[in-house]
Amino acid sequence: MKRRLPWVIGIIGIMVALDQLTKIWAINNMQRLMDPIEYLGGLFNLRYVENRGAFLSLGNDLAPGLRMVLLNILPAILLIGMLAYILRNRSLDRLQVIGLSAIVGGGLSNIVDRISEGYVVDFMHMKAFGLQTGIFNVADLAIVFGMILILPSMIKGEQKPKPQAVETTAQEVDETGVKTDS
């Protein structure tokens, strides 16, 4: 656990810092803009939104107490459990540790926003070929990145090593411990 702890804390810290810095940038540079800023022919857009709900603004209309429980307390409990799992489970490989740590970092950063501001700043949006994303932030990207890293192991499942066959021979051991052919 001691060797893994600095890596896990480092990854979580990087994800939170990147998310918080980009949100500060969005607040300072985009909050007053009425129209989105389009890049790559509208494929990628920047649009400032204060999301009081969760993914795709789900839970936006919940009563404040219920919103606190569903969007802050329960996710915080899950993130603490995930952190304990990362630190205690020795069978996790490097990609799983990085992926789960990124998920914890992204989730933690959004919870910090909800507790401190009452909302999460979202500002990125993509659309192409008639499909589009919701408006998201770097914390959401960290969560998706983490899921992509752990997805192969989830699909594959835990592969238990096959038991090795015990060799049997036609030799027996006599009372003196000497092997004899039978």
Short mmCIF file of N, CA and C in Angstrom, two decimals:
data_model
loop_
_atom_site.label_atom_id
_atom_site.label_comp_id
_atom_site.label_asym_id
_atom_site.label_seq_id
_atom_site.Cartn_x
_atom_site.Cartn_y
_atom_site.Cartn_z
N MET A 1 0.83 -1.19 0.00
CA MET A 1 0.00 0.00 0.00
C MET A 1 0.88 1.25 0.00
N LYS A 2 1.99 1.23 0.71
CA LYS A 2 2.82 2.42 0.82
C LYS A 2 3.41 2.82 -0.53
N ARG A 3 3.76 1.85 -1.37
CA ARG A 3 4.32 2.18 -2.68
C ARG A 3 3.25 2.72 -3.62
N ARG A 4 2.04 2.27 -3.48
CA ARG A 4 0.94 2.68 -4.36
C ARG A 4 0.36 4.03 -3.94
N LEU A 5 0.39 4.33 -2.67
CA LEU A 5 -0.26 5.53 -2.14
C LEU A 5 0.21 6.82 -2.82
N PRO A 6 1.51 7.07 -3.00
CA PRO A 6 1.92 8.32 -3.65
C PRO A 6 1.40 8.43 -5.09
N TRP A 7 1.37 7.33 -5.80
CA TRP A 7 0.85 7.35 -7.18
C TRP A 7 -0.63 7.67 -7.20
N VAL A 8 -1.38 7.03 -6.33
CA VAL A 8 -2.82 7.24 -6.29
C VAL A 8 -3.13 8.70 -5.91
N ILE A 9 -2.47 9.18 -4.88
CA ILE A 9 -2.70 10.57 -4.46
C ILE A 9 -2.26 11.53 -5.56
N GLY A 10 -1.15 11.23 -6.23
CA GLY A 10 -0.68 12.08 -7.31
C GLY A 10 -1.66 12.15 -8.47
N ILE A 11 -2.19 11.00 -8.88
CA ILE A 11 -3.15 10.97 -9.99
C ILE A 11 -4.42 11.72 -9.61
N ILE A 12 -4.93 11.45 -8.41
CA ILE A 12 -6.13 12.15 -7.95
C ILE A 12 -5.86 13.66 -7.90
N GLY A 13 -4.71 14.06 -7.37
CA GLY A 13 -4.37 15.47 -7.28
C GLY A 13 -4.26 16.14 -8.64
N ILE A 14 -3.66 15.45 -9.60
CA ILE A 14 -3.54 16.00 -10.96
C ILE A 14 -4.92 16.18 -11.58
N MET A 15 -5.79 15.20 -11.43
CA MET A 15 -7.13 15.29 -12.02
C MET A 15 -7.93 16.45 -11.39
N VAL A 16 -7.85 16.57 -10.07
CA VAL A 16 -8.57 17.66 -9.39
C VAL A 16 -7.99 19.01 -9.82
N ALA A 17 -6.66 19.12 -9.85
CA ALA A 17 -6.02 20.39 -10.21
C ALA A 17 -6.37 20.79 -11.65
N LEU A 18 -6.27 19.85 -12.60
CA LEU A 18 -6.60 20.18 -13.99
C LEU A 18 -8.05 20.62 -14.12
N ASP A 19 -8.93 19.92 -13.44
CA ASP A 19 -10.35 20.27 -13.51
C ASP A 19 -10.60 21.64 -12.91
N GLN A 20 -10.08 21.88 -11.74
CA GLN A 20 -10.32 23.15 -11.06
C GLN A 20 -9.72 24.33 -11.83
N LEU A 21 -8.51 24.14 -12.38
CA LEU A 21 -7.88 25.22 -13.16
C LEU A 21 -8.67 25.54 -14.42
N THR A 22 -9.16 24.50 -15.11
CA THR A 22 -9.94 24.76 -16.33
C THR A 22 -11.29 25.40 -16.00
N LYS A 23 -11.86 25.06 -14.86
CA LYS A 23 -13.12 25.69 -14.45
C LYS A 23 -12.90 27.16 -14.10
N ILE A 24 -11.78 27.47 -13.45
CA ILE A 24 -11.46 28.87 -13.17
C ILE A 24 -11.30 29.63 -14.48
N TRP A 25 -10.62 29.02 -15.44
CA TRP A 25 -10.46 29.64 -16.76
C TRP A 25 -11.84 29.89 -17.39
N ALA A 26 -12.71 28.88 -17.34
CA ALA A 26 -14.05 29.02 -17.95
C ALA A 26 -14.84 30.13 -17.26
N ILE A 27 -14.76 30.22 -15.95
CA ILE A 27 -15.47 31.26 -15.22
C ILE A 27 -14.95 32.64 -15.63
N ASN A 28 -13.63 32.78 -15.69
CA ASN A 28 -13.03 34.08 -16.01
C ASN A 28 -13.19 34.48 -17.47
N ASN A 29 -13.29 33.52 -18.37
CA ASN A 29 -13.28 33.85 -19.79
C ASN A 29 -14.58 33.58 -20.53
N MET A 30 -15.45 32.78 -19.97
CA MET A 30 -16.63 32.37 -20.72
C MET A 30 -17.96 32.73 -20.06
N GLN A 31 -17.95 33.00 -18.79
CA GLN A 31 -19.18 33.21 -18.04
C GLN A 31 -20.05 34.31 -18.64
N ARG A 32 -19.46 35.35 -19.18
CA ARG A 32 -20.22 36.48 -19.72
C ARG A 32 -20.65 36.28 -21.17
N LEU A 33 -20.10 35.27 -21.84
CA LEU A 33 -20.43 35.06 -23.26
C LEU A 33 -21.82 34.46 -23.41
N MET A 34 -22.56 34.95 -24.35
CA MET A 34 -23.90 34.42 -24.60
C MET A 34 -23.87 33.29 -25.63
N ASP A 35 -23.02 33.41 -26.62
CA ASP A 35 -22.95 32.41 -27.68
C ASP A 35 -21.75 31.50 -27.46
N PRO A 36 -21.89 30.23 -27.82
CA PRO A 36 -20.75 29.31 -27.69
C PRO A 36 -19.64 29.69 -28.66
N ILE A 37 -18.43 29.32 -28.30
CA ILE A 37 -17.28 29.49 -29.18
C ILE A 37 -17.09 28.16 -29.91
N GLU A 38 -17.13 28.20 -31.24
CA GLU A 38 -17.05 26.97 -32.04
C GLU A 38 -15.66 26.77 -32.61
N TYR A 39 -15.23 25.51 -32.59
CA TYR A 39 -13.96 25.10 -33.18
C TYR A 39 -14.20 23.92 -34.11
N LEU A 40 -13.33 23.77 -35.08
CA LEU A 40 -13.38 22.64 -36.02
C LEU A 40 -14.75 22.53 -36.68
N GLY A 41 -15.24 23.64 -37.15
CA GLY A 41 -16.52 23.65 -37.85
C GLY A 41 -17.71 23.27 -36.97
N GLY A 42 -17.61 23.56 -35.69
CA GLY A 42 -18.71 23.26 -34.77
C GLY A 42 -18.60 21.89 -34.12
N LEU A 43 -17.57 21.11 -34.46
CA LEU A 43 -17.38 19.80 -33.84
C LEU A 43 -17.15 19.93 -32.33
N PHE A 44 -16.35 20.90 -31.95
CA PHE A 44 -16.04 21.14 -30.54
C PHE A 44 -16.47 22.56 -30.20
N ASN A 45 -17.22 22.71 -29.12
CA ASN A 45 -17.75 24.02 -28.70
C ASN A 45 -17.44 24.27 -27.24
N LEU A 46 -17.23 25.52 -26.92
CA LEU A 46 -17.10 25.95 -25.54
C LEU A 46 -18.32 26.78 -25.19
N ARG A 47 -19.02 26.37 -24.14
CA ARG A 47 -20.24 27.05 -23.70
C ARG A 47 -20.31 26.92 -22.19
N TYR A 48 -20.39 28.02 -21.49
CA TYR A 48 -20.40 28.03 -20.04
C TYR A 48 -21.78 27.67 -19.51
N VAL A 49 -21.83 26.70 -18.57
CA VAL A 49 -23.08 26.27 -17.95
C VAL A 49 -22.81 25.98 -16.48
N GLU A 50 -23.73 26.38 -15.62
CA GLU A 50 -23.68 26.02 -14.20
C GLU A 50 -24.68 24.89 -14.00
N ASN A 51 -24.16 23.69 -13.82
CA ASN A 51 -24.98 22.48 -13.72
C ASN A 51 -25.25 22.17 -12.24
N ARG A 52 -26.50 22.30 -11.82
CA ARG A 52 -26.87 22.03 -10.43
C ARG A 52 -27.24 20.57 -10.21
N GLY A 53 -27.28 19.80 -11.29
CA GLY A 53 -27.58 18.38 -11.19
C GLY A 53 -26.33 17.55 -11.38
N ALA A 54 -26.54 16.37 -11.91
CA ALA A 54 -25.44 15.45 -12.19
C ALA A 54 -25.28 15.36 -13.70
N PHE A 55 -24.86 14.23 -14.18
CA PHE A 55 -24.67 13.99 -15.61
C PHE A 55 -25.92 14.39 -16.38
N LEU A 56 -25.75 15.21 -17.40
CA LEU A 56 -26.84 15.72 -18.23
C LEU A 56 -27.91 16.44 -17.40
N SER A 57 -27.49 17.06 -16.31
CA SER A 57 -28.35 17.83 -15.40
C SER A 57 -29.40 16.97 -14.69
N LEU A 58 -29.19 15.66 -14.65
CA LEU A 58 -30.12 14.80 -13.91
C LEU A 58 -30.12 15.20 -12.44
N GLY A 59 -31.26 15.31 -11.86
CA GLY A 59 -31.39 15.70 -10.46
C GLY A 59 -31.39 17.20 -10.25
N ASN A 60 -31.38 17.95 -11.31
CA ASN A 60 -31.37 19.41 -11.24
C ASN A 60 -32.57 19.96 -10.48
N ASP A 61 -33.70 19.30 -10.59
CA ASP A 61 -34.94 19.80 -9.98
C ASP A 61 -35.26 19.15 -8.63
N LEU A 62 -34.33 18.37 -8.08
CA LEU A 62 -34.57 17.74 -6.79
C LEU A 62 -34.57 18.78 -5.67
N ALA A 63 -35.25 18.44 -4.60
CA ALA A 63 -35.22 19.29 -3.40
C ALA A 63 -33.78 19.37 -2.90
N PRO A 64 -33.37 20.51 -2.36
CA PRO A 64 -31.97 20.69 -1.95
C PRO A 64 -31.43 19.60 -1.03
N GLY A 65 -32.21 19.15 -0.06
CA GLY A 65 -31.75 18.09 0.85
C GLY A 65 -31.51 16.78 0.14
N LEU A 66 -32.44 16.42 -0.73
CA LEU A 66 -32.30 15.18 -1.50
C LEU A 66 -31.13 15.29 -2.48
N ARG A 67 -30.97 16.45 -3.08
CA ARG A 67 -29.85 16.67 -4.00
C ARG A 67 -28.53 16.52 -3.25
N MET A 68 -28.46 17.03 -2.02
CA MET A 68 -27.23 16.91 -1.20
C MET A 68 -26.89 15.44 -0.96
N VAL A 69 -27.90 14.66 -0.62
CA VAL A 69 -27.66 13.24 -0.35
C VAL A 69 -27.27 12.50 -1.63
N LEU A 70 -28.03 12.68 -2.71
CA LEU A 70 -27.81 11.91 -3.94
C LEU A 70 -26.60 12.36 -4.75
N LEU A 71 -26.25 13.64 -4.67
CA LEU A 71 -25.17 14.14 -5.52
C LEU A 71 -23.87 14.43 -4.76
N ASN A 72 -23.93 14.43 -3.43
CA ASN A 72 -22.71 14.70 -2.65
C ASN A 72 -22.37 13.58 -1.69
N ILE A 73 -23.31 13.24 -0.80
CA ILE A 73 -23.00 12.28 0.25
C ILE A 73 -22.80 10.87 -0.30
N LEU A 74 -23.75 10.36 -1.07
CA LEU A 74 -23.59 9.01 -1.62
C LEU A 74 -22.37 8.89 -2.54
N PRO A 75 -22.16 9.83 -3.46
CA PRO A 75 -20.94 9.74 -4.28
C PRO A 75 -19.66 9.81 -3.43
N ALA A 76 -19.66 10.63 -2.38
CA ALA A 76 -18.47 10.72 -1.52
C ALA A 76 -18.19 9.38 -0.85
N ILE A 77 -19.24 8.71 -0.38
CA ILE A 77 -19.09 7.39 0.24
C ILE A 77 -18.54 6.40 -0.79
N LEU A 78 -19.08 6.44 -2.01
CA LEU A 78 -18.59 5.54 -3.06
C LEU A 78 -17.13 5.83 -3.41
N LEU A 79 -16.75 7.09 -3.45
CA LEU A 79 -15.36 7.44 -3.77
C LEU A 79 -14.41 7.00 -2.66
N ILE A 80 -14.82 7.12 -1.41
CA ILE A 80 -14.00 6.65 -0.29
C ILE A 80 -13.84 5.13 -0.39
N GLY A 81 -14.93 4.43 -0.69
CA GLY A 81 -14.85 2.98 -0.87
C GLY A 81 -13.94 2.60 -2.03
N MET A 82 -14.03 3.35 -3.13
CA MET A 82 -13.18 3.07 -4.29
C MET A 82 -11.71 3.33 -3.95
N LEU A 83 -11.44 4.37 -3.20
CA LEU A 83 -10.07 4.67 -2.79
C LEU A 83 -9.52 3.56 -1.91
N ALA A 84 -10.32 3.08 -0.97
CA ALA A 84 -9.89 1.96 -0.11
C ALA A 84 -9.63 0.72 -0.96
N TYR A 85 -10.47 0.47 -1.94
CA TYR A 85 -10.30 -0.67 -2.84
C TYR A 85 -8.99 -0.56 -3.61
N ILE A 86 -8.70 0.62 -4.13
CA ILE A 86 -7.46 0.83 -4.88
C ILE A 86 -6.25 0.55 -4.00
N LEU A 87 -6.29 1.04 -2.78
CA LEU A 87 -5.14 0.92 -1.89
C LEU A 87 -4.96 -0.48 -1.30
N ARG A 88 -6.03 -1.22 -1.17
CA ARG A 88 -5.94 -2.53 -0.51
C ARG A 88 -5.89 -3.72 -1.45
N ASN A 89 -6.39 -3.57 -2.66
CA ASN A 89 -6.47 -4.71 -3.58
C ASN A 89 -5.14 -4.87 -4.32
N ARG A 90 -4.37 -5.86 -3.95
CA ARG A 90 -3.06 -6.12 -4.53
C ARG A 90 -3.14 -6.70 -5.94
N SER A 91 -4.29 -7.18 -6.35
CA SER A 91 -4.39 -7.82 -7.67
C SER A 91 -4.63 -6.81 -8.80
N LEU A 92 -4.81 -5.52 -8.45
CA LEU A 92 -5.03 -4.51 -9.49
C LEU A 92 -3.73 -4.28 -10.26
N ASP A 93 -3.84 -4.21 -11.59
CA ASP A 93 -2.65 -3.89 -12.38
C ASP A 93 -2.51 -2.38 -12.50
N ARG A 94 -1.46 -1.94 -13.14
CA ARG A 94 -1.14 -0.50 -13.22
C ARG A 94 -2.26 0.29 -13.89
N LEU A 95 -2.82 -0.21 -15.01
CA LEU A 95 -3.88 0.50 -15.69
C LEU A 95 -5.14 0.61 -14.84
N GLN A 96 -5.43 -0.42 -14.08
CA GLN A 96 -6.59 -0.38 -13.20
C GLN A 96 -6.40 0.66 -12.09
N VAL A 97 -5.21 0.73 -11.53
CA VAL A 97 -4.92 1.71 -10.48
C VAL A 97 -5.04 3.12 -11.05
N ILE A 98 -4.46 3.35 -12.23
CA ILE A 98 -4.54 4.68 -12.85
C ILE A 98 -5.99 5.02 -13.17
N GLY A 99 -6.71 4.08 -13.77
CA GLY A 99 -8.10 4.32 -14.15
C GLY A 99 -8.99 4.61 -12.96
N LEU A 100 -8.90 3.79 -11.93
CA LEU A 100 -9.73 4.01 -10.74
C LEU A 100 -9.36 5.31 -10.03
N SER A 101 -8.08 5.64 -10.02
CA SER A 101 -7.64 6.90 -9.40
C SER A 101 -8.17 8.10 -10.18
N ALA A 102 -8.18 8.01 -11.51
CA ALA A 102 -8.73 9.09 -12.33
C ALA A 102 -10.22 9.27 -12.05
N ILE A 103 -10.95 8.18 -11.89
CA ILE A 103 -12.37 8.24 -11.58
C ILE A 103 -12.58 8.93 -10.23
N VAL A 104 -11.78 8.55 -9.24
CA VAL A 104 -11.89 9.18 -7.91
C VAL A 104 -11.58 10.67 -8.02
N GLY A 105 -10.53 11.04 -8.76
CA GLY A 105 -10.16 12.45 -8.90
C GLY A 105 -11.26 13.26 -9.57
N GLY A 106 -11.82 12.74 -10.65
CA GLY A 106 -12.90 13.45 -11.34
C GLY A 106 -14.13 13.59 -10.46
N GLY A 107 -14.51 12.52 -9.80
CA GLY A 107 -15.67 12.56 -8.92
C GLY A 107 -15.47 13.52 -7.75
N LEU A 108 -14.28 13.47 -7.17
CA LEU A 108 -13.97 14.35 -6.04
C LEU A 108 -14.04 15.83 -6.46
N SER A 109 -13.49 16.15 -7.62
CA SER A 109 -13.49 17.55 -8.06
C SER A 109 -14.91 18.07 -8.26
N ASN A 110 -15.79 17.26 -8.83
CA ASN A 110 -17.18 17.70 -9.00
C ASN A 110 -17.90 17.83 -7.66
N ILE A 111 -17.60 16.95 -6.70
CA ILE A 111 -18.21 17.07 -5.37
C ILE A 111 -17.74 18.35 -4.68
N VAL A 112 -16.46 18.67 -4.82
CA VAL A 112 -15.94 19.91 -4.24
C VAL A 112 -16.73 21.10 -4.78
N ASP A 113 -16.99 21.12 -6.08
CA ASP A 113 -17.76 22.22 -6.68
C ASP A 113 -19.17 22.28 -6.13
N ARG A 114 -19.83 21.13 -6.05
CA ARG A 114 -21.22 21.12 -5.58
C ARG A 114 -21.31 21.61 -4.14
N ILE A 115 -20.33 21.21 -3.32
CA ILE A 115 -20.37 21.63 -1.92
C ILE A 115 -20.01 23.11 -1.79
N SER A 116 -18.99 23.56 -2.50
CA SER A 116 -18.54 24.94 -2.33
C SER A 116 -19.39 25.96 -3.08
N GLU A 117 -19.91 25.60 -4.26
CA GLU A 117 -20.64 26.56 -5.09
C GLU A 117 -22.12 26.24 -5.25
N GLY A 118 -22.49 24.98 -5.03
CA GLY A 118 -23.87 24.58 -5.25
C GLY A 118 -24.13 24.11 -6.67
N TYR A 119 -23.10 24.12 -7.49
CA TYR A 119 -23.21 23.68 -8.88
C TYR A 119 -21.82 23.29 -9.39
N VAL A 120 -21.82 22.64 -10.55
CA VAL A 120 -20.59 22.25 -11.24
C VAL A 120 -20.51 23.07 -12.51
N VAL A 121 -19.34 23.62 -12.79
CA VAL A 121 -19.13 24.36 -14.04
C VAL A 121 -18.83 23.37 -15.15
N ASP A 122 -19.66 23.39 -16.18
CA ASP A 122 -19.44 22.61 -17.40
C ASP A 122 -19.21 23.60 -18.53
N PHE A 123 -18.38 23.21 -19.50
CA PHE A 123 -18.08 24.18 -20.56
C PHE A 123 -17.66 23.58 -21.89
N MET A 124 -17.61 22.28 -22.02
CA MET A 124 -17.22 21.67 -23.29
C MET A 124 -18.39 20.90 -23.88
N HIS A 125 -18.46 20.90 -25.20
CA HIS A 125 -19.57 20.24 -25.89
C HIS A 125 -19.06 19.78 -27.25
N MET A 126 -19.49 18.61 -27.68
CA MET A 126 -19.09 18.09 -28.99
C MET A 126 -20.34 17.65 -29.75
N LYS A 127 -20.30 17.85 -31.07
CA LYS A 127 -21.38 17.34 -31.90
C LYS A 127 -20.85 17.04 -33.29
N ALA A 128 -21.31 15.92 -33.83
CA ALA A 128 -20.90 15.50 -35.17
C ALA A 128 -21.88 14.45 -35.68
N PHE A 129 -22.15 14.50 -36.96
CA PHE A 129 -22.99 13.51 -37.64
C PHE A 129 -24.36 13.35 -36.98
N GLY A 130 -24.92 14.43 -36.50
CA GLY A 130 -26.23 14.39 -35.88
C GLY A 130 -26.23 13.92 -34.44
N LEU A 131 -25.06 13.59 -33.90
CA LEU A 131 -24.94 13.16 -32.51
C LEU A 131 -24.24 14.26 -31.72
N GLN A 132 -24.55 14.33 -30.43
CA GLN A 132 -23.88 15.32 -29.61
C GLN A 132 -23.77 14.83 -28.17
N THR A 133 -22.80 15.40 -27.48
CA THR A 133 -22.63 15.09 -26.07
C THR A 133 -23.42 16.10 -25.25
N GLY A 134 -23.54 15.83 -23.96
CA GLY A 134 -23.99 16.86 -23.05
C GLY A 134 -22.83 17.82 -22.85
N ILE A 135 -23.04 18.88 -22.13
CA ILE A 135 -21.95 19.80 -21.82
C ILE A 135 -21.21 19.23 -20.62
N PHE A 136 -19.88 19.17 -20.72
CA PHE A 136 -19.08 18.46 -19.72
C PHE A 136 -17.86 19.28 -19.33
N ASN A 137 -17.06 18.71 -18.42
CA ASN A 137 -15.86 19.39 -17.94
C ASN A 137 -14.71 18.39 -17.86
N VAL A 138 -13.55 18.84 -17.38
CA VAL A 138 -12.38 17.98 -17.31
C VAL A 138 -12.58 16.84 -16.30
N ALA A 139 -13.32 17.08 -15.23
CA ALA A 139 -13.60 16.00 -14.26
C ALA A 139 -14.37 14.87 -14.95
N ASP A 140 -15.31 15.24 -15.80
CA ASP A 140 -16.06 14.22 -16.54
C ASP A 140 -15.13 13.46 -17.49
N LEU A 141 -14.19 14.17 -18.11
CA LEU A 141 -13.22 13.51 -18.98
C LEU A 141 -12.34 12.55 -18.18
N ALA A 142 -11.97 12.93 -16.96
CA ALA A 142 -11.16 12.05 -16.11
C ALA A 142 -11.93 10.76 -15.79
N ILE A 143 -13.22 10.90 -15.52
CA ILE A 143 -14.05 9.73 -15.22
C ILE A 143 -14.15 8.82 -16.45
N VAL A 144 -14.38 9.40 -17.61
CA VAL A 144 -14.47 8.61 -18.84
C VAL A 144 -13.11 7.96 -19.15
N PHE A 145 -12.03 8.72 -19.01
CA PHE A 145 -10.68 8.19 -19.21
C PHE A 145 -10.44 6.99 -18.30
N GLY A 146 -10.80 7.13 -17.02
CA GLY A 146 -10.64 6.03 -16.08
C GLY A 146 -11.45 4.81 -16.47
N MET A 147 -12.68 5.03 -16.91
CA MET A 147 -13.52 3.90 -17.35
C MET A 147 -12.92 3.19 -18.56
N ILE A 148 -12.37 3.97 -19.50
CA ILE A 148 -11.74 3.36 -20.67
C ILE A 148 -10.55 2.50 -20.25
N LEU A 149 -9.78 2.95 -19.26
CA LEU A 149 -8.64 2.18 -18.81
C LEU A 149 -9.04 0.89 -18.11
N ILE A 150 -10.12 0.91 -17.34
CA ILE A 150 -10.50 -0.31 -16.59
C ILE A 150 -11.46 -1.20 -17.36
N LEU A 151 -12.05 -0.70 -18.42
CA LEU A 151 -13.03 -1.47 -19.18
C LEU A 151 -12.50 -2.82 -19.69
N PRO A 152 -11.30 -2.88 -20.26
CA PRO A 152 -10.83 -4.19 -20.74
C PRO A 152 -10.77 -5.24 -19.64
N SER A 153 -10.32 -4.86 -18.44
CA SER A 153 -10.25 -5.83 -17.35
C SER A 153 -11.65 -6.22 -16.86
N MET A 154 -12.60 -5.29 -16.97
CA MET A 154 -13.97 -5.61 -16.57
C MET A 154 -14.61 -6.58 -17.56
N ILE A 155 -14.33 -6.38 -18.83
CA ILE A 155 -14.89 -7.27 -19.85
C ILE A 155 -14.26 -8.65 -19.74
N LYS A 156 -12.95 -8.66 -19.58
CA LYS A 156 -12.21 -9.92 -19.50
C LYS A 156 -12.54 -10.65 -18.21
N GLY A 157 -12.80 -9.91 -17.15
CA GLY A 157 -13.07 -10.52 -15.85
C GLY A 157 -11.77 -10.98 -15.22
N GLU A 158 -11.87 -11.40 -14.01
CA GLU A 158 -10.68 -11.89 -13.33
C GLU A 158 -10.38 -13.29 -13.82
N GLN A 159 -9.23 -13.44 -14.42
CA GLN A 159 -8.79 -14.73 -14.91
C GLN A 159 -8.04 -15.43 -13.78
N LYS A 160 -8.60 -16.52 -13.31
CA LYS A 160 -7.92 -17.27 -12.26
C LYS A 160 -6.90 -18.19 -12.93
N PRO A 161 -5.70 -18.28 -12.36
CA PRO A 161 -4.71 -19.17 -12.96
C PRO A 161 -5.21 -20.60 -12.92
N LYS A 162 -4.94 -21.33 -14.01
CA LYS A 162 -5.34 -22.72 -14.06
C LYS A 162 -4.44 -23.54 -13.15
N PRO A 163 -5.02 -24.46 -12.39
CA PRO A 163 -4.16 -25.28 -11.53
C PRO A 163 -3.26 -26.16 -12.39
N GLN A 164 -2.01 -26.26 -11.98
CA GLN A 164 -1.08 -27.09 -12.74
C GLN A 164 -1.29 -28.54 -12.35
N ALA A 165 -1.21 -29.37 -13.37
CA ALA A 165 -1.39 -30.80 -13.14
C ALA A 165 -0.21 -31.34 -12.34
N VAL A 166 -0.50 -32.24 -11.42
CA VAL A 166 0.54 -32.88 -10.63
C VAL A 166 1.03 -34.08 -11.40
N GLU A 167 2.37 -34.16 -11.56
CA GLU A 167 2.93 -35.29 -12.30
C GLU A 167 2.85 -36.54 -11.44
N THR A 168 2.40 -37.57 -12.09
CA THR A 168 2.38 -38.85 -11.39
C THR A 168 3.29 -39.80 -12.15
N THR A 169 4.02 -40.58 -11.42
CA THR A 169 4.91 -41.56 -12.04
C THR A 169 4.61 -42.92 -11.47
N ALA A 170 5.20 -43.87 -12.06
CA ALA A 170 4.99 -45.25 -11.60
C ALA A 170 5.99 -45.61 -10.52
N GLN A 171 6.51 -44.62 -9.82
CA GLN A 171 7.47 -44.91 -8.75
C GLN A 171 6.78 -44.83 -7.40
N GLU A 172 7.21 -45.66 -6.51
CA GLU A 172 6.73 -45.62 -5.14
C GLU A 172 7.93 -45.46 -4.21
N VAL A 173 7.67 -45.04 -3.01
CA VAL A 173 8.75 -44.85 -2.04
C VAL A 173 8.62 -45.97 -1.02
N ASP A 174 9.78 -46.70 -0.76
CA ASP A 174 9.74 -47.75 0.26
C ASP A 174 9.92 -47.15 1.64
N GLU A 175 9.98 -47.99 2.67
CA GLU A 175 10.07 -47.49 4.03
C GLU A 175 11.32 -46.67 4.29
N THR A 176 12.37 -46.84 3.54
CA THR A 176 13.62 -46.12 3.77
C THR A 176 13.61 -44.78 3.05
N GLY A 177 12.59 -44.46 2.26
CA GLY A 177 12.51 -43.20 1.54
C GLY A 177 13.11 -43.29 0.14
N VAL A 178 13.47 -44.49 -0.30
CA VAL A 178 14.08 -44.65 -1.62
C VAL A 178 12.98 -44.95 -2.62
N LYS A 179 13.02 -44.26 -3.77
CA LYS A 179 12.03 -44.49 -4.80
C LYS A 179 12.31 -45.80 -5.51
N THR A 180 11.23 -46.51 -5.77
CA THR A 180 11.36 -47.78 -6.50
C THR A 180 10.35 -47.77 -7.62
N ASP A 181 10.69 -48.44 -8.74
CA ASP A 181 9.75 -48.56 -9.86
C ASP A 181 8.75 -49.66 -9.54
N SER A 182 7.49 -49.45 -9.90
CA SER A 182 6.53 -50.50 -9.67
C SER A 182 6.13 -51.14 -10.94
#
